[in-house]
Amino acid sequence: MSDQIPYLSFFLSAFIGIGLAAASGFRVFLPLFAVSIASYMHWIPVNENFQWLSSVPTLIISGIATIVEILAYYIPYVDHLLDTLSVPLATIAGSVLFASQFTDLGTFPTWALALIAGGGTAAAISSGFAGTRLASTATTGGLGNAAVATTETTGAGVMSFLALASPVIAFVAAVLLIIVLYVFGRKALLNIKKTIAKQPLYK
């Protein structure tokens, strides 16, 4: 099939990379753990410069980090602290995971695409959900943050699975997700500002 359709392998790698980058926007370590398992089991190929992803130490460390990250988002105040770090960390993770999927592309084009497409996708989704948590805190006093955390973890798991099992669907889902977060995120922040503006300074 790849011989019949020009650049099919390139597009599949890009779709997998975008899907994994989107998953990194939800959780930094879960998609890394998923790729580590998949490459260790030889389910997917990885760039020769990223063979460390399939090593046992990476598998163990990323698994522990995944569990710690997931649980930390259920701890008040810690979740907001993680949000301040999530965008740059997600950008790095999204770029690395995107780059790892290109086995035949040169170093410069691989990393240029990784930073723009992978890092950009991860940063857009991560910042969008940071705004969602802010909206949850402002409107529910933090009571709804656990639901946001569960949604994010579920999203990371689903996007990681789709990226590895159905890259085209993962790519479409990532694009739609970015659009939805942009549109509704702007509306949510606007509503928060209006709510705060209506509140009296002194009771």
CSV table of C-alpha atoms in Angstrom, one decimal:
chain,number,residue,atom,x,y,z
A,1,MET,CA,0.0,0.0,0.0
A,2,SER,CA,2.8,2.5,0.9
A,3,ASP,CA,4.4,1.8,-2.5
A,4,GLN,CA,1.1,2.6,-4.3
A,5,ILE,CA,0.4,5.9,-2.4
A,6,PRO,CA,3.2,8.4,-2.5
A,7,TYR,CA,4.4,9.6,0.9
A,8,LEU,CA,1.9,7.4,2.8
A,9,SER,CA,4.4,6.4,5.4
A,10,PHE,CA,5.3,10.1,6.0
A,11,PHE,CA,1.6,11.0,6.5
A,12,LEU,CA,1.0,8.1,8.8
A,13,SER,CA,4.1,9.1,10.9
A,14,ALA,CA,2.8,12.6,11.0
A,15,PHE,CA,-0.7,11.5,12.1
A,16,ILE,CA,0.7,9.3,14.8
A,17,GLY,CA,3.0,12.2,15.9
A,18,ILE,CA,0.1,14.6,16.1
A,19,GLY,CA,-2.0,12.2,18.0
A,20,LEU,CA,0.7,11.6,20.5
A,21,ALA,CA,1.4,15.3,20.8
A,22,ALA,CA,-2.3,15.9,21.5
A,23,ALA,CA,-2.2,13.2,24.2
A,24,SER,CA,0.8,15.1,25.7
A,25,GLY,CA,-1.3,18.1,26.0
A,26,PHE,CA,-3.5,16.2,28.4
A,27,ARG,CA,-0.8,14.4,30.4
A,28,VAL,CA,2.9,14.6,29.8
A,29,PHE,CA,4.0,11.2,30.8
A,30,LEU,CA,1.1,8.9,29.9
A,31,PRO,CA,1.7,9.0,26.1
A,32,LEU,CA,5.4,8.7,26.7
A,33,PHE,CA,4.7,5.5,28.7
A,34,ALA,CA,2.4,4.3,25.9
A,35,VAL,CA,5.1,4.8,23.2
A,36,SER,CA,7.6,3.1,25.5
A,37,ILE,CA,5.4,0.0,25.8
A,38,ALA,CA,4.5,0.0,22.1
A,39,SER,CA,8.2,0.3,21.0
A,40,TYR,CA,9.4,-2.2,23.6
A,41,MET,CA,6.8,-4.7,22.3
A,42,HIS,CA,7.9,-3.9,18.7
A,43,TRP,CA,4.3,-2.7,17.8
A,44,ILE,CA,5.7,0.5,16.3
A,45,PRO,CA,9.0,1.5,14.8
A,46,VAL,CA,10.9,4.5,16.2
A,47,ASN,CA,13.6,6.7,14.9
A,48,GLU,CA,17.1,5.1,15.6
A,49,ASN,CA,17.9,8.2,17.7
A,50,PHE,CA,15.0,7.4,20.0
A,51,GLN,CA,15.7,3.7,20.7
A,52,TRP,CA,16.0,4.7,24.4
A,53,LEU,CA,12.2,4.9,24.4
A,54,SER,CA,12.0,1.1,24.1
A,55,SER,CA,14.5,0.5,26.9
A,56,VAL,CA,13.4,-1.1,30.2
A,57,PRO,CA,14.6,1.9,32.4
A,58,THR,CA,12.5,4.2,30.3
A,59,LEU,CA,9.5,1.9,30.6
A,60,ILE,CA,9.8,1.8,34.4
A,61,ILE,CA,10.5,5.5,34.9
A,62,SER,CA,7.8,6.7,32.6
A,63,GLY,CA,5.3,4.3,34.2
A,64,ILE,CA,6.1,5.6,37.7
A,65,ALA,CA,6.0,9.2,36.4
A,66,THR,CA,2.6,8.6,34.8
A,67,ILE,CA,1.1,7.3,38.1
A,68,VAL,CA,2.5,10.2,40.1
A,69,GLU,CA,1.4,12.8,37.6
A,70,ILE,CA,-2.2,11.4,37.4
A,71,LEU,CA,-2.5,11.3,41.2
A,72,ALA,CA,-1.0,14.8,41.7
A,73,TYR,CA,-3.7,16.4,39.7
A,74,TYR,CA,-6.2,15.4,42.4
A,75,ILE,CA,-4.4,17.3,45.1
A,76,PRO,CA,-5.6,20.9,45.6
A,77,TYR,CA,-3.1,23.6,44.8
A,78,VAL,CA,-0.7,21.0,43.4
A,79,ASP,CA,-2.9,20.8,40.3
A,80,HIS,CA,-2.5,24.5,39.7
A,81,LEU,CA,1.2,24.3,40.2
A,82,LEU,CA,1.4,21.6,37.6
A,83,ASP,CA,-0.6,23.7,35.3
A,84,THR,CA,2.1,26.4,35.4
A,85,LEU,CA,4.6,23.7,34.3
A,86,SER,CA,2.4,21.7,31.9
A,87,VAL,CA,2.6,23.9,28.8
A,88,PRO,CA,6.4,23.9,28.5
A,89,LEU,CA,6.7,20.3,29.5
A,90,ALA,CA,3.9,19.2,27.1
A,91,THR,CA,5.6,21.2,24.3
A,92,ILE,CA,8.8,19.3,24.9
A,93,ALA,CA,7.1,15.9,25.2
A,94,GLY,CA,4.9,16.6,22.1
A,95,SER,CA,8.0,17.5,20.1
A,96,VAL,CA,10.0,14.5,21.2
A,97,LEU,CA,7.1,12.0,20.6
A,98,PHE,CA,6.4,13.6,17.2
A,99,ALA,CA,10.1,13.4,16.1
A,100,SER,CA,10.4,9.8,17.3
A,101,GLN,CA,7.9,8.6,14.6
A,102,PHE,CA,10.0,9.7,11.6
A,103,THR,CA,12.5,7.0,10.8
A,104,ASP,CA,13.6,8.2,7.3
A,105,LEU,CA,13.5,12.0,7.5
A,106,GLY,CA,16.6,14.1,8.1
A,107,THR,CA,17.4,15.6,11.5
A,108,PHE,CA,16.7,19.2,10.7
A,109,PRO,CA,13.3,18.7,8.9
A,110,THR,CA,12.3,16.2,11.6
A,111,TRP,CA,12.9,18.6,14.5
A,112,ALA,CA,11.5,21.6,12.6
A,113,LEU,CA,8.2,19.7,12.1
A,114,ALA,CA,8.3,18.3,15.6
A,115,LEU,CA,8.6,21.8,17.2
A,116,ILE,CA,5.9,23.3,15.0
A,117,ALA,CA,3.4,20.5,14.7
A,118,GLY,CA,4.1,18.3,17.7
A,119,GLY,CA,5.0,21.1,20.2
A,120,GLY,CA,2.4,23.4,18.9
A,121,THR,CA,-0.4,20.8,19.2
A,122,ALA,CA,0.6,19.8,22.7
A,123,ALA,CA,0.9,23.5,23.9
A,124,ALA,CA,-2.5,24.4,22.4
A,125,ILE,CA,-4.3,21.6,24.2
A,126,SER,CA,-2.3,21.9,27.5
A,127,SER,CA,-3.0,25.7,27.7
A,128,GLY,CA,-6.7,25.1,26.8
A,129,PHE,CA,-7.2,22.7,29.7
A,130,ALA,CA,-5.3,24.9,32.1
A,131,GLY,CA,-7.9,27.5,31.3
A,132,THR,CA,-10.6,24.9,31.9
A,133,ARG,CA,-9.3,24.2,35.4
A,134,LEU,CA,-9.1,27.9,36.1
A,135,ALA,CA,-12.8,28.2,35.0
A,136,SER,CA,-13.7,25.2,37.2
A,137,THR,CA,-11.9,26.8,40.2
A,138,ALA,CA,-13.6,30.2,39.7
A,139,THR,CA,-17.1,28.7,39.3
A,140,THR,CA,-17.1,25.7,41.6
A,141,GLY,CA,-14.5,26.7,44.2
A,142,GLY,CA,-12.3,23.9,43.1
A,143,LEU,CA,-14.9,21.2,43.6
A,144,GLY,CA,-15.1,20.5,39.9
A,145,ASN,CA,-11.3,20.2,39.4
A,146,ALA,CA,-11.4,16.4,40.0
A,147,ALA,CA,-13.8,16.0,37.1
A,148,VAL,CA,-11.4,18.1,34.9
A,149,ALA,CA,-8.5,15.9,36.0
A,150,THR,CA,-10.3,12.7,35.2
A,151,THR,CA,-11.3,14.1,31.8
A,152,GLU,CA,-7.7,15.0,31.0
A,153,THR,CA,-6.4,11.6,32.0
A,154,THR,CA,-9.1,9.9,30.0
A,155,GLY,CA,-8.3,12.1,27.0
A,156,ALA,CA,-4.6,11.3,27.3
A,157,GLY,CA,-5.3,7.6,27.3
A,158,VAL,CA,-7.8,7.7,24.4
A,159,MET,CA,-5.6,9.9,22.2
A,160,SER,CA,-2.6,7.7,22.9
A,161,PHE,CA,-4.5,4.6,21.9
A,162,LEU,CA,-6.0,6.2,18.8
A,163,ALA,CA,-2.5,7.6,17.8
A,164,LEU,CA,-1.1,4.0,17.8
A,165,ALA,CA,-4.2,2.1,16.6
A,166,SER,CA,-5.9,4.6,14.2
A,167,PRO,CA,-3.6,7.5,13.4
A,168,VAL,CA,-6.1,9.2,10.9
A,169,ILE,CA,-8.8,9.3,13.5
A,170,ALA,CA,-6.4,10.6,16.1
A,171,PHE,CA,-5.3,13.4,13.7
A,172,VAL,CA,-8.9,14.5,13.0
A,173,ALA,CA,-9.7,14.3,16.8
A,174,ALA,CA,-6.7,16.4,17.6
A,175,VAL,CA,-7.7,19.1,15.1
A,176,LEU,CA,-11.3,19.2,16.3
A,177,LEU,CA,-10.2,19.3,19.9
A,178,ILE,CA,-7.9,22.3,19.3
A,179,ILE,CA,-10.8,24.2,17.6
A,180,VAL,CA,-13.2,23.4,20.4
A,181,LEU,CA,-10.8,24.4,23.1
A,182,TYR,CA,-10.1,27.7,21.3
A,183,VAL,CA,-13.7,28.6,20.7
A,184,PHE,CA,-15.1,27.5,24.1
A,185,GLY,CA,-12.0,28.5,26.0
A,186,ARG,CA,-12.3,32.1,24.9
A,187,LYS,CA,-16.0,32.1,25.9
A,188,ALA,CA,-15.3,30.5,29.3
A,189,LEU,CA,-12.6,33.1,30.1
A,190,LEU,CA,-14.8,35.9,29.0
A,191,ASN,CA,-17.6,34.6,31.3
A,192,ILE,CA,-15.2,34.4,34.2
A,193,LYS,CA,-14.1,38.0,33.7
A,194,LYS,CA,-17.7,39.1,33.6
A,195,THR,CA,-18.5,37.2,36.8
A,196,ILE,CA,-15.5,38.6,38.6
A,197,ALA,CA,-16.4,42.1,37.5
A,198,LYS,CA,-19.9,41.8,38.9
A,199,GLN,CA,-18.7,40.8,42.3
A,200,PRO,CA,-18.5,43.6,44.9
A,201,LEU,CA,-15.0,44.3,46.2
A,202,TYR,CA,-16.3,44.4,49.8
A,203,LYS,CA,-19.1,42.4,51.4
